[in-house]
């Protein structure tokens, strides 16, 4: 990843994180609410995929893909709010993850 690409991702992710703060209610600011919300949304995505496997022999329709995009968006919202809860900027979270993955890749232990 180039330095410019990294900066671009950082600016967007921080703007997104700041935007999500404007959509958060007082009742959704607790750690437990955020963690349970995140796991619920991941469960909804997993449930969607389970139904695709069970009922559609693993063949995704355009509607399934659109549903997955919406669930991923909900997951992203919770990740952004949790990052804020911990006092992190998303750009810092992403940069740390890129560094960790690059190290694993270099050592041949990426999964």
mmCIF file of N, CA, C and O in Angstrom:
data_model
loop_
_atom_site.group_PDB
_atom_site.id
_atom_site.type_symbol
_atom_site.label_atom_id
_atom_site.label_comp_id
_atom_site.label_asym_id
_atom_site.label_seq_id
_atom_site.Cartn_x
_atom_site.Cartn_y
_atom_site.Cartn_z
ATOM 1 N N UNK A 1 0.844 -1.164 0.000
ATOM 2 C CA UNK A 1 0.000 0.000 0.000
ATOM 3 C C UNK A 1 0.897 1.236 0.000
ATOM 4 O O UNK A 1 1.811 1.345 0.804
ATOM 5 N N UNK A 2 0.592 2.149 -0.898
ATOM 6 C CA UNK A 2 1.392 3.371 -0.967
ATOM 7 C C UNK A 2 1.011 4.315 0.169
ATOM 8 O O UNK A 2 -0.048 4.188 0.784
ATOM 9 N N UNK A 3 1.869 5.280 0.417
ATOM 10 C CA UNK A 3 1.587 6.261 1.473
ATOM 11 C C UNK A 3 0.333 7.063 1.142
ATOM 12 O O UNK A 3 -0.478 7.347 2.016
ATOM 13 N N UNK A 4 0.150 7.426 -0.148
ATOM 14 C CA UNK A 4 -1.043 8.173 -0.550
ATOM 15 C C UNK A 4 -2.310 7.351 -0.362
ATOM 16 O O UNK A 4 -3.335 7.876 0.073
ATOM 17 N N UNK A 5 -2.244 6.061 -0.707
ATOM 18 C CA UNK A 5 -3.410 5.195 -0.495
ATOM 19 C C UNK A 5 -3.737 5.097 0.989
ATOM 20 O O UNK A 5 -4.900 5.143 1.381
ATOM 21 N N UNK A 6 -2.715 4.969 1.797
ATOM 22 C CA UNK A 6 -2.904 4.876 3.237
ATOM 23 C C UNK A 6 -3.541 6.147 3.793
ATOM 24 O O UNK A 6 -4.464 6.087 4.603
ATOM 25 N N UNK A 7 -3.068 7.308 3.338
ATOM 26 C CA UNK A 7 -3.647 8.577 3.797
ATOM 27 C C UNK A 7 -5.092 8.708 3.366
ATOM 28 O O UNK A 7 -5.935 9.170 4.123
ATOM 29 N N UNK A 8 -5.397 8.293 2.135
ATOM 30 C CA UNK A 8 -6.750 8.378 1.619
ATOM 31 C C UNK A 8 -7.707 7.510 2.439
ATOM 32 O O UNK A 8 -8.804 7.935 2.799
ATOM 33 N N UNK A 9 -7.283 6.300 2.751
ATOM 34 C CA UNK A 9 -8.094 5.409 3.573
ATOM 35 C C UNK A 9 -8.286 6.019 4.954
ATOM 36 O O UNK A 9 -9.380 5.999 5.511
ATOM 37 N N UNK A 10 -7.222 6.588 5.503
ATOM 38 C CA UNK A 10 -7.295 7.192 6.831
ATOM 39 C C UNK A 10 -8.275 8.338 6.890
ATOM 40 O O UNK A 10 -9.078 8.435 7.813
ATOM 41 N N UNK A 11 -8.233 9.220 5.887
ATOM 42 C CA UNK A 11 -9.145 10.355 5.858
ATOM 43 C C UNK A 11 -10.577 9.865 5.739
ATOM 44 O O UNK A 11 -11.459 10.297 6.498
ATOM 45 N N UNK A 12 -10.829 8.957 4.820
ATOM 46 C CA UNK A 12 -12.196 8.451 4.656
ATOM 47 C C UNK A 12 -12.684 7.759 5.919
ATOM 48 O O UNK A 12 -13.795 7.997 6.377
ATOM 49 N N UNK A 13 -11.853 6.882 6.479
ATOM 50 C CA UNK A 13 -12.301 6.123 7.642
ATOM 51 C C UNK A 13 -12.571 7.033 8.830
ATOM 52 O O UNK A 13 -13.550 6.838 9.562
ATOM 53 N N UNK A 14 -11.760 8.060 9.014
ATOM 54 C CA UNK A 14 -12.001 8.989 10.113
ATOM 55 C C UNK A 14 -13.240 9.836 9.865
ATOM 56 O O UNK A 14 -14.010 10.107 10.795
ATOM 57 N N UNK A 15 -13.471 10.234 8.610
ATOM 58 C CA UNK A 15 -14.699 10.957 8.276
ATOM 59 C C UNK A 15 -15.919 10.076 8.532
ATOM 60 O O UNK A 15 -16.923 10.541 9.072
ATOM 61 N N UNK A 16 -15.825 8.810 8.138
ATOM 62 C CA UNK A 16 -16.920 7.876 8.384
ATOM 63 C C UNK A 16 -17.161 7.730 9.880
ATOM 64 O O UNK A 16 -18.304 7.785 10.349
ATOM 65 N N UNK A 17 -16.095 7.562 10.640
ATOM 66 C CA UNK A 17 -16.227 7.413 12.088
ATOM 67 C C UNK A 17 -16.892 8.650 12.698
ATOM 68 O O UNK A 17 -17.790 8.528 13.534
ATOM 69 N N UNK A 18 -16.464 9.825 12.264
ATOM 70 C CA UNK A 18 -17.073 11.056 12.765
ATOM 71 C C UNK A 18 -18.542 11.141 12.390
ATOM 72 O O UNK A 18 -19.372 11.581 13.194
ATOM 73 N N UNK A 19 -18.891 10.710 11.178
ATOM 74 C CA UNK A 19 -20.293 10.717 10.771
ATOM 75 C C UNK A 19 -21.117 9.771 11.636
ATOM 76 O O UNK A 19 -22.223 10.111 12.052
ATOM 77 N N UNK A 20 -20.581 8.579 11.909
ATOM 78 C CA UNK A 20 -21.363 7.625 12.708
ATOM 79 C C UNK A 20 -21.682 8.184 14.091
ATOM 80 O O UNK A 20 -22.718 7.853 14.665
ATOM 81 N N UNK A 21 -20.822 9.037 14.607
ATOM 82 C CA UNK A 21 -21.084 9.649 15.915
ATOM 83 C C UNK A 21 -22.356 10.492 15.877
ATOM 84 O O UNK A 21 -23.069 10.577 16.881
ATOM 85 N N UNK A 22 -22.652 11.066 14.720
ATOM 86 C CA UNK A 22 -23.860 11.907 14.610
ATOM 87 C C UNK A 22 -25.126 11.071 14.524
ATOM 88 O O UNK A 22 -26.221 11.614 14.647
ATOM 89 N N UNK A 23 -24.989 9.776 14.317
ATOM 90 C CA UNK A 23 -26.158 8.901 14.205
ATOM 91 C C UNK A 23 -26.354 8.041 15.452
ATOM 92 O O UNK A 23 -27.255 7.220 15.493
ATOM 93 N N UNK A 24 -25.518 8.257 16.451
ATOM 94 C CA UNK A 24 -25.587 7.449 17.661
ATOM 95 C C UNK A 24 -26.458 8.139 18.704
ATOM 96 O O UNK A 24 -26.315 9.328 18.956
ATOM 97 N N UNK A 25 -27.345 7.359 19.308
ATOM 98 C CA UNK A 25 -28.201 7.887 20.364
ATOM 99 C C UNK A 25 -27.541 7.679 21.722
ATOM 100 O O UNK A 25 -26.608 6.874 21.850
ATOM 101 N N UNK A 26 -28.021 8.377 22.727
ATOM 102 C CA UNK A 26 -27.478 8.222 24.081
ATOM 103 C C UNK A 26 -27.577 6.771 24.547
ATOM 104 O O UNK A 26 -26.675 6.263 25.187
ATOM 105 N N UNK A 27 -28.670 6.116 24.211
ATOM 106 C CA UNK A 27 -28.876 4.743 24.660
ATOM 107 C C UNK A 27 -27.969 3.722 23.998
ATOM 108 O O UNK A 27 -27.913 2.569 24.429
ATOM 109 N N UNK A 28 -27.263 4.133 22.953
ATOM 110 C CA UNK A 28 -26.409 3.176 22.226
ATOM 111 C C UNK A 28 -24.923 3.423 22.459
ATOM 112 O O UNK A 28 -24.095 2.961 21.690
ATOM 113 N N UNK A 29 -24.578 4.112 23.534
ATOM 114 C CA UNK A 29 -23.178 4.456 23.772
ATOM 115 C C UNK A 29 -22.459 3.518 24.734
ATOM 116 O O UNK A 29 -21.251 3.599 24.869
ATOM 117 N N UNK A 30 -23.175 2.618 25.371
ATOM 118 C CA UNK A 30 -22.511 1.745 26.336
ATOM 119 C C UNK A 30 -21.724 0.642 25.621
ATOM 120 O O UNK A 30 -22.066 0.214 24.515
ATOM 121 N N UNK A 31 -20.675 0.201 26.282
ATOM 122 C CA UNK A 31 -19.851 -0.866 25.733
ATOM 123 C C UNK A 31 -20.673 -2.103 25.418
ATOM 124 O O UNK A 31 -20.556 -2.684 24.339
ATOM 125 N N UNK A 32 -21.519 -2.525 26.353
ATOM 126 C CA UNK A 32 -22.293 -3.752 26.143
ATOM 127 C C UNK A 32 -23.263 -3.618 24.973
ATOM 128 O O UNK A 32 -23.416 -4.542 24.180
ATOM 129 N N UNK A 33 -23.901 -2.463 24.851
ATOM 130 C CA UNK A 33 -24.791 -2.246 23.711
ATOM 131 C C UNK A 33 -24.015 -2.400 22.406
ATOM 132 O O UNK A 33 -24.478 -3.075 21.468
ATOM 133 N N UNK A 34 -22.840 -1.783 22.341
ATOM 134 C CA UNK A 34 -22.045 -1.831 21.117
ATOM 135 C C UNK A 34 -21.558 -3.248 20.816
ATOM 136 O O UNK A 34 -21.620 -3.705 19.669
ATOM 137 N N UNK A 35 -21.083 -3.960 21.832
ATOM 138 C CA UNK A 35 -20.595 -5.327 21.615
ATOM 139 C C UNK A 35 -21.726 -6.266 21.213
ATOM 140 O O UNK A 35 -21.574 -7.074 20.295
ATOM 141 N N UNK A 36 -22.855 -6.169 21.897
ATOM 142 C CA UNK A 36 -23.987 -7.032 21.547
ATOM 143 C C UNK A 36 -24.536 -6.677 20.175
ATOM 144 O O UNK A 36 -24.936 -7.552 19.404
ATOM 145 N N UNK A 37 -24.519 -5.395 19.842
ATOM 146 C CA UNK A 37 -24.964 -4.980 18.519
ATOM 147 C C UNK A 37 -24.064 -5.522 17.426
ATOM 148 O O UNK A 37 -24.536 -6.017 16.394
ATOM 149 N N UNK A 38 -22.755 -5.444 17.650
ATOM 150 C CA UNK A 38 -21.803 -5.962 16.663
ATOM 151 C C UNK A 38 -22.002 -7.457 16.463
ATOM 152 O O UNK A 38 -22.092 -7.928 15.318
ATOM 153 N N UNK A 39 -22.086 -8.196 17.551
ATOM 154 C CA UNK A 39 -22.240 -9.649 17.401
ATOM 155 C C UNK A 39 -23.581 -9.996 16.778
ATOM 156 O O UNK A 39 -23.663 -10.957 16.003
ATOM 157 N N UNK A 40 -24.606 -9.219 17.047
ATOM 158 C CA UNK A 40 -25.911 -9.451 16.416
ATOM 159 C C UNK A 40 -25.833 -9.252 14.909
ATOM 160 O O UNK A 40 -26.383 -10.049 14.133
ATOM 161 N N UNK A 41 -25.160 -8.190 14.497
ATOM 162 C CA UNK A 41 -25.043 -7.918 13.063
ATOM 163 C C UNK A 41 -24.203 -8.981 12.355
ATOM 164 O O UNK A 41 -24.523 -9.397 11.236
ATOM 165 N N UNK A 42 -23.135 -9.432 12.980
ATOM 166 C CA UNK A 42 -22.337 -10.520 12.404
ATOM 167 C C UNK A 42 -23.198 -11.772 12.294
ATOM 168 O O UNK A 42 -23.140 -12.491 11.288
ATOM 169 N N UNK A 43 -24.022 -12.007 13.305
ATOM 170 C CA UNK A 43 -24.939 -13.148 13.266
ATOM 171 C C UNK A 43 -25.945 -13.039 12.129
ATOM 172 O O UNK A 43 -26.297 -14.040 11.502
ATOM 173 N N UNK A 44 -26.422 -11.833 11.857
ATOM 174 C CA UNK A 44 -27.354 -11.648 10.742
ATOM 175 C C UNK A 44 -26.675 -11.966 9.409
ATOM 176 O O UNK A 44 -27.287 -12.600 8.531
ATOM 177 N N UNK A 45 -25.432 -11.566 9.250
ATOM 178 C CA UNK A 45 -24.689 -11.887 8.025
ATOM 179 C C UNK A 45 -24.483 -13.391 7.909
ATOM 180 O O UNK A 45 -24.671 -13.981 6.842
ATOM 181 N N UNK A 46 -24.120 -14.015 9.024
ATOM 182 C CA UNK A 46 -23.933 -15.471 9.023
ATOM 183 C C UNK A 46 -25.248 -16.185 8.713
ATOM 184 O O UNK A 46 -25.266 -17.174 7.966
ATOM 185 N N UNK A 47 -26.345 -15.687 9.253
ATOM 186 C CA UNK A 47 -27.655 -16.278 8.978
ATOM 187 C C UNK A 47 -28.028 -16.171 7.509
ATOM 188 O O UNK A 47 -28.592 -17.113 6.935
ATOM 189 N N UNK A 48 -27.717 -15.045 6.913
ATOM 190 C CA UNK A 48 -27.959 -14.865 5.480
ATOM 191 C C UNK A 48 -27.200 -15.918 4.690
ATOM 192 O O UNK A 48 -27.762 -16.597 3.820
ATOM 193 N N UNK A 49 -25.931 -16.099 5.010
ATOM 194 C CA UNK A 49 -25.117 -17.087 4.294
ATOM 195 C C UNK A 49 -25.600 -18.516 4.558
ATOM 196 O O UNK A 49 -25.586 -19.352 3.660
ATOM 197 N N UNK A 50 -26.052 -18.784 5.770
ATOM 198 C CA UNK A 50 -26.587 -20.115 6.090
ATOM 199 C C UNK A 50 -27.792 -20.426 5.209
ATOM 200 O O UNK A 50 -27.899 -21.523 4.651
ATOM 201 N N UNK A 51 -28.686 -19.452 5.067
ATOM 202 C CA UNK A 51 -29.871 -19.661 4.228
ATOM 203 C C UNK A 51 -29.488 -19.849 2.760
ATOM 204 O O UNK A 51 -30.109 -20.640 2.049
ATOM 205 N N UNK A 52 -28.460 -19.142 2.311
ATOM 206 C CA UNK A 52 -28.008 -19.302 0.928
ATOM 207 C C UNK A 52 -27.496 -20.721 0.705
ATOM 208 O O UNK A 52 -27.807 -21.357 -0.308
ATOM 209 N N UNK A 53 -26.750 -21.232 1.664
ATOM 210 C CA UNK A 53 -26.231 -22.603 1.555
ATOM 211 C C UNK A 53 -27.380 -23.610 1.645
ATOM 212 O O UNK A 53 -27.486 -24.534 0.837
ATOM 213 N N UNK A 54 -28.246 -23.434 2.627
ATOM 214 C CA UNK A 54 -29.313 -24.397 2.879
ATOM 215 C C UNK A 54 -30.395 -24.386 1.795
ATOM 216 O O UNK A 54 -30.841 -25.442 1.353
ATOM 217 N N UNK A 55 -30.799 -23.200 1.376
ATOM 218 C CA UNK A 55 -31.961 -23.096 0.496
ATOM 219 C C UNK A 55 -31.618 -22.841 -0.965
ATOM 220 O O UNK A 55 -32.458 -23.060 -1.836
ATOM 221 N N UNK A 56 -30.413 -22.394 -1.240
ATOM 222 C CA UNK A 56 -30.063 -21.998 -2.611
ATOM 223 C C UNK A 56 -28.803 -22.693 -3.104
ATOM 224 O O UNK A 56 -28.206 -22.253 -4.081
ATOM 225 N N UNK A 57 -28.396 -23.751 -2.421
ATOM 226 C CA UNK A 57 -27.200 -24.515 -2.797
ATOM 227 C C UNK A 57 -25.973 -23.623 -2.972
ATOM 228 O O UNK A 57 -25.119 -23.864 -3.822
ATOM 229 N N UNK A 58 -25.902 -22.568 -2.172
ATOM 230 C CA UNK A 58 -24.735 -21.689 -2.188
ATOM 231 C C UNK A 58 -24.728 -20.646 -3.289
ATOM 232 O O UNK A 58 -23.744 -19.928 -3.443
ATOM 233 N N UNK A 59 -25.802 -20.535 -4.032
ATOM 234 C CA UNK A 59 -25.863 -19.571 -5.135
ATOM 235 C C UNK A 59 -26.501 -18.277 -4.626
ATOM 236 O O UNK A 59 -27.657 -18.265 -4.212
ATOM 237 N N UNK A 60 -25.741 -17.204 -4.668
ATOM 238 C CA UNK A 60 -26.226 -15.908 -4.191
ATOM 239 C C UNK A 60 -26.921 -15.147 -5.310
ATOM 240 O O UNK A 60 -26.378 -14.998 -6.398
ATOM 241 N N UNK A 61 -28.063 -14.596 -4.986
ATOM 242 C CA UNK A 61 -28.765 -13.727 -5.929
ATOM 243 C C UNK A 61 -28.271 -12.292 -5.746
ATOM 244 O O UNK A 61 -27.573 -11.980 -4.773
ATOM 245 N N UNK A 62 -28.667 -11.418 -6.665
ATOM 246 C CA UNK A 62 -28.321 -10.001 -6.532
ATOM 247 C C UNK A 62 -28.914 -9.445 -5.238
ATOM 248 O O UNK A 62 -28.289 -8.621 -4.558
ATOM 249 N N UNK A 63 -30.093 -9.901 -4.875
ATOM 250 C CA UNK A 63 -30.734 -9.472 -3.623
ATOM 251 C C UNK A 63 -29.925 -9.932 -2.408
ATOM 252 O O UNK A 63 -29.771 -9.182 -1.434
ATOM 253 N N UNK A 64 -29.389 -11.145 -2.465
ATOM 254 C CA UNK A 64 -28.550 -11.649 -1.364
ATOM 255 C C UNK A 64 -27.301 -10.791 -1.200
ATOM 256 O O UNK A 64 -26.905 -10.459 -0.080
ATOM 257 N N UNK A 65 -26.688 -10.449 -2.311
ATOM 258 C CA UNK A 65 -25.469 -9.636 -2.279
ATOM 259 C C UNK A 65 -25.785 -8.250 -1.707
ATOM 260 O O UNK A 65 -25.036 -7.713 -0.888
ATOM 261 N N UNK A 66 -26.912 -7.690 -2.093
ATOM 262 C CA UNK A 66 -27.320 -6.379 -1.568
ATOM 263 C C UNK A 66 -27.594 -6.475 -0.065
ATOM 264 O O UNK A 66 -27.220 -5.581 0.699
ATOM 265 N N UNK A 67 -28.218 -7.557 0.367
ATOM 266 C CA UNK A 67 -28.456 -7.764 1.803
ATOM 267 C C UNK A 67 -27.143 -7.876 2.560
ATOM 268 O O UNK A 67 -26.998 -7.321 3.657
ATOM 269 N N UNK A 68 -26.174 -8.580 1.980
ATOM 270 C CA UNK A 68 -24.863 -8.709 2.614
ATOM 271 C C UNK A 68 -24.192 -7.344 2.737
ATOM 272 O O UNK A 68 -23.584 -7.031 3.767
ATOM 273 N N UNK A 69 -24.326 -6.517 1.707
ATOM 274 C CA UNK A 69 -23.740 -5.173 1.749
ATOM 275 C C UNK A 69 -24.348 -4.357 2.893
ATOM 276 O O UNK A 69 -23.625 -3.675 3.630
ATOM 277 N N UNK A 70 -25.643 -4.467 3.073
ATOM 278 C CA UNK A 70 -26.306 -3.733 4.164
ATOM 279 C C UNK A 70 -25.840 -4.236 5.527
ATOM 280 O O UNK A 70 -25.598 -3.440 6.446
ATOM 281 N N UNK A 71 -25.709 -5.547 5.677
ATOM 282 C CA UNK A 71 -25.225 -6.101 6.954
ATOM 283 C C UNK A 71 -23.792 -5.680 7.220
ATOM 284 O O UNK A 71 -23.430 -5.338 8.351
ATOM 285 N N UNK A 72 -22.950 -5.687 6.180
ATOM 286 C CA UNK A 72 -21.567 -5.227 6.345
ATOM 287 C C UNK A 72 -21.521 -3.751 6.748
ATOM 288 O O UNK A 72 -20.679 -3.347 7.555
ATOM 289 N N UNK A 73 -22.443 -2.965 6.219
ATOM 290 C CA UNK A 73 -22.533 -1.563 6.623
ATOM 291 C C UNK A 73 -22.891 -1.429 8.094
ATOM 292 O O UNK A 73 -22.321 -0.594 8.816
ATOM 293 N N UNK A 74 -23.836 -2.254 8.561
ATOM 294 C CA UNK A 74 -24.196 -2.233 9.980
ATOM 295 C C UNK A 74 -23.012 -2.653 10.847
ATOM 296 O O UNK A 74 -22.750 -2.064 11.896
ATOM 297 N N UNK A 75 -22.281 -3.662 10.391
ATOM 298 C CA UNK A 75 -21.081 -4.109 11.111
ATOM 299 C C UNK A 75 -20.061 -2.968 11.171
ATOM 300 O O UNK A 75 -19.464 -2.708 12.220
ATOM 301 N N UNK A 76 -19.870 -2.277 10.059
ATOM 302 C CA UNK A 76 -18.921 -1.162 10.012
ATOM 303 C C UNK A 76 -19.314 -0.073 11.002
ATOM 304 O O UNK A 76 -18.440 0.524 11.658
ATOM 305 N N UNK A 77 -20.617 0.194 11.134
ATOM 306 C CA UNK A 77 -21.080 1.211 12.080
ATOM 307 C C UNK A 77 -20.652 0.839 13.497
ATOM 308 O O UNK A 77 -20.107 1.667 14.231
ATOM 309 N N UNK A 78 -20.891 -0.412 13.872
ATOM 310 C CA UNK A 78 -20.522 -0.843 15.222
ATOM 311 C C UNK A 78 -19.011 -0.820 15.427
ATOM 312 O O UNK A 78 -18.535 -0.455 16.504
ATOM 313 N N UNK A 79 -18.251 -1.209 14.418
ATOM 314 C CA UNK A 79 -16.784 -1.158 14.529
ATOM 315 C C UNK A 79 -16.336 0.293 14.737
ATOM 316 O O UNK A 79 -15.491 0.574 15.596
ATOM 317 N N UNK A 80 -16.910 1.210 13.984
ATOM 318 C CA UNK A 80 -16.550 2.626 14.122
ATOM 319 C C UNK A 80 -16.892 3.142 15.516
ATOM 320 O O UNK A 80 -16.095 3.858 16.140
ATOM 321 N N UNK A 81 -18.062 2.781 16.003
ATOM 322 C CA UNK A 81 -18.465 3.268 17.329
ATOM 323 C C UNK A 81 -17.633 2.630 18.426
ATOM 324 O O UNK A 81 -17.307 3.281 19.427
ATOM 325 N N UNK A 82 -17.269 1.362 18.272
ATOM 326 C CA UNK A 82 -16.401 0.716 19.268
ATOM 327 C C UNK A 82 -15.002 1.333 19.255
ATOM 328 O O UNK A 82 -14.394 1.518 20.314
ATOM 329 N N UNK A 83 -14.495 1.641 18.084
ATOM 330 C CA UNK A 83 -13.187 2.301 18.007
ATOM 331 C C UNK A 83 -13.241 3.613 18.782
ATOM 332 O O UNK A 83 -12.331 3.924 19.564
ATOM 333 N N UNK A 84 -14.303 4.370 18.592
ATOM 334 C CA UNK A 84 -14.468 5.628 19.305
ATOM 335 C C UNK A 84 -14.572 5.388 20.812
ATOM 336 O O UNK A 84 -13.981 6.118 21.604
ATOM 337 N N UNK A 85 -15.306 4.361 21.205
ATOM 338 C CA UNK A 85 -15.445 4.017 22.620
ATOM 339 C C UNK A 85 -14.074 3.797 23.259
ATOM 340 O O UNK A 85 -13.805 4.256 24.370
ATOM 341 N N UNK A 86 -13.195 3.095 22.544
ATOM 342 C CA UNK A 86 -11.852 2.815 23.052
ATOM 343 C C UNK A 86 -10.894 4.002 22.897
ATOM 344 O O UNK A 86 -9.762 3.958 23.378
ATOM 345 N N UNK A 87 -11.335 5.031 22.188
ATOM 346 C CA UNK A 87 -10.489 6.206 21.996
ATOM 347 C C UNK A 87 -9.571 6.127 20.793
ATOM 348 O O UNK A 87 -8.582 6.858 20.717
ATOM 349 N N UNK A 88 -9.885 5.256 19.846
ATOM 350 C CA UNK A 88 -9.073 5.091 18.640
ATOM 351 C C UNK A 88 -9.724 5.776 17.453
ATOM 352 O O UNK A 88 -10.947 5.835 17.345
ATOM 353 N N UNK A 89 -8.884 6.242 16.532
ATOM 354 C CA UNK A 89 -9.357 6.633 15.218
ATOM 355 C C UNK A 89 -9.327 5.377 14.354
ATOM 356 O O UNK A 89 -8.397 4.567 14.472
ATOM 357 N N UNK A 90 -10.311 5.223 13.482
ATOM 358 C CA UNK A 90 -10.323 4.051 12.596
ATOM 359 C C UNK A 90 -9.044 3.965 11.771
ATOM 360 O O UNK A 90 -8.545 2.868 11.526
ATOM 361 N N UNK A 91 -8.508 5.102 11.369
ATOM 362 C CA UNK A 91 -7.280 5.073 10.566
ATOM 363 C C UNK A 91 -6.149 4.404 11.340
ATOM 364 O O UNK A 91 -5.346 3.670 10.758
ATOM 365 N N UNK A 92 -6.089 4.629 12.646
ATOM 366 C CA UNK A 92 -5.057 3.987 13.460
ATOM 367 C C UNK A 92 -5.306 2.488 13.594
ATOM 368 O O UNK A 92 -4.367 1.686 13.571
ATOM 369 N N UNK A 93 -6.573 2.111 13.721
ATOM 370 C CA UNK A 93 -6.928 0.686 13.787
ATOM 371 C C UNK A 93 -6.533 0.001 12.483
ATOM 372 O O UNK A 93 -5.908 -1.063 12.486
ATOM 373 N N UNK A 94 -6.877 0.623 11.361
ATOM 374 C CA UNK A 94 -6.561 0.037 10.057
ATOM 375 C C UNK A 94 -5.060 -0.032 9.835
ATOM 376 O O UNK A 94 -4.539 -1.024 9.318
ATOM 377 N N UNK A 95 -4.334 1.027 10.216
ATOM 378 C CA UNK A 95 -2.876 1.038 10.039
ATOM 379 C C UNK A 95 -2.223 -0.066 10.858
ATOM 380 O O UNK A 95 -1.311 -0.750 10.378
ATOM 381 N N UNK A 96 -2.698 -0.260 12.094
ATOM 382 C CA UNK A 96 -2.143 -1.329 12.932
ATOM 383 C C UNK A 96 -2.429 -2.693 12.324
ATOM 384 O O UNK A 96 -1.580 -3.594 12.358
ATOM 385 N N UNK A 97 -3.620 -2.845 11.728
ATOM 386 C CA UNK A 97 -3.968 -4.119 11.115
ATOM 387 C C UNK A 97 -3.140 -4.380 9.865
ATOM 388 O O UNK A 97 -2.687 -5.511 9.635
ATOM 389 N N UNK A 98 -2.914 -3.349 9.066
ATOM 390 C CA UNK A 98 -2.073 -3.488 7.875
ATOM 391 C C UNK A 98 -0.665 -3.909 8.291
ATOM 392 O O UNK A 98 -0.077 -4.819 7.691
ATOM 393 N N UNK A 99 -0.138 -3.280 9.322
ATOM 394 C CA UNK A 99 1.195 -3.631 9.810
ATOM 395 C C UNK A 99 1.237 -5.081 10.283
ATOM 396 O O UNK A 99 2.162 -5.830 9.955
ATOM 397 N N UNK A 100 0.241 -5.505 11.040
ATOM 398 C CA UNK A 100 0.181 -6.881 11.546
ATOM 399 C C UNK A 100 0.083 -7.880 10.392
ATOM 400 O O UNK A 100 0.807 -8.884 10.367
ATOM 401 N N UNK A 101 -0.789 -7.601 9.419
ATOM 402 C CA UNK A 101 -0.959 -8.514 8.291
ATOM 403 C C UNK A 101 0.293 -8.579 7.419
ATOM 404 O O UNK A 101 0.662 -9.656 6.942
ATOM 405 N N UNK A 102 0.936 -7.430 7.202
ATOM 406 C CA UNK A 102 2.163 -7.414 6.400
ATOM 407 C C UNK A 102 3.250 -8.252 7.074
ATOM 408 O O UNK A 102 3.970 -9.001 6.404
ATOM 409 N N UNK A 103 3.346 -8.150 8.398
ATOM 410 C CA UNK A 103 4.322 -8.944 9.139
ATOM 411 C C UNK A 103 4.014 -10.430 9.001
ATOM 412 O O UNK A 103 4.907 -11.247 8.755
ATOM 413 N N UNK A 104 2.756 -10.784 9.145
ATOM 414 C CA UNK A 104 2.369 -12.199 9.002
ATOM 415 C C UNK A 104 2.642 -12.701 7.585
ATOM 416 O O UNK A 104 3.114 -13.820 7.399
ATOM 417 N N UNK A 105 2.326 -11.878 6.612
ATOM 418 C CA UNK A 105 2.559 -12.254 5.221
ATOM 419 C C UNK A 105 4.054 -12.493 4.982
ATOM 420 O O UNK A 105 4.432 -13.487 4.353
ATOM 421 N N UNK A 106 4.856 -11.597 5.489
ATOM 422 C CA UNK A 106 6.304 -11.722 5.320
ATOM 423 C C UNK A 106 6.835 -12.996 5.982
ATOM 424 O O UNK A 106 7.746 -13.630 5.462
ATOM 425 N N UNK A 107 6.258 -13.371 7.108
ATOM 426 C CA UNK A 107 6.695 -14.573 7.816
ATOM 427 C C UNK A 107 6.017 -15.847 7.296
ATOM 428 O O UNK A 107 6.326 -16.945 7.734
ATOM 429 N N UNK A 108 5.092 -15.695 6.329
ATOM 430 C CA UNK A 108 4.399 -16.854 5.762
ATOM 431 C C UNK A 108 3.399 -17.496 6.712
ATOM 432 O O UNK A 108 3.117 -18.689 6.596
ATOM 433 N N UNK A 109 2.842 -16.709 7.617
ATOM 434 C CA UNK A 109 1.881 -17.258 8.576
ATOM 435 C C UNK A 109 0.521 -16.586 8.481
ATOM 436 O O UNK A 109 -0.281 -16.618 9.414
ATOM 437 N N UNK A 110 0.255 -15.986 7.335
ATOM 438 C CA UNK A 110 -1.050 -15.346 7.152
ATOM 439 C C UNK A 110 -2.096 -16.426 6.911
ATOM 440 O O UNK A 110 -1.809 -17.456 6.306
ATOM 441 N N UNK A 111 -3.273 -16.179 7.412
ATOM 442 C CA UNK A 111 -4.350 -17.182 7.225
ATOM 443 C C UNK A 111 -5.564 -16.577 6.608
ATOM 444 O O UNK A 111 -5.730 -15.433 6.452
#
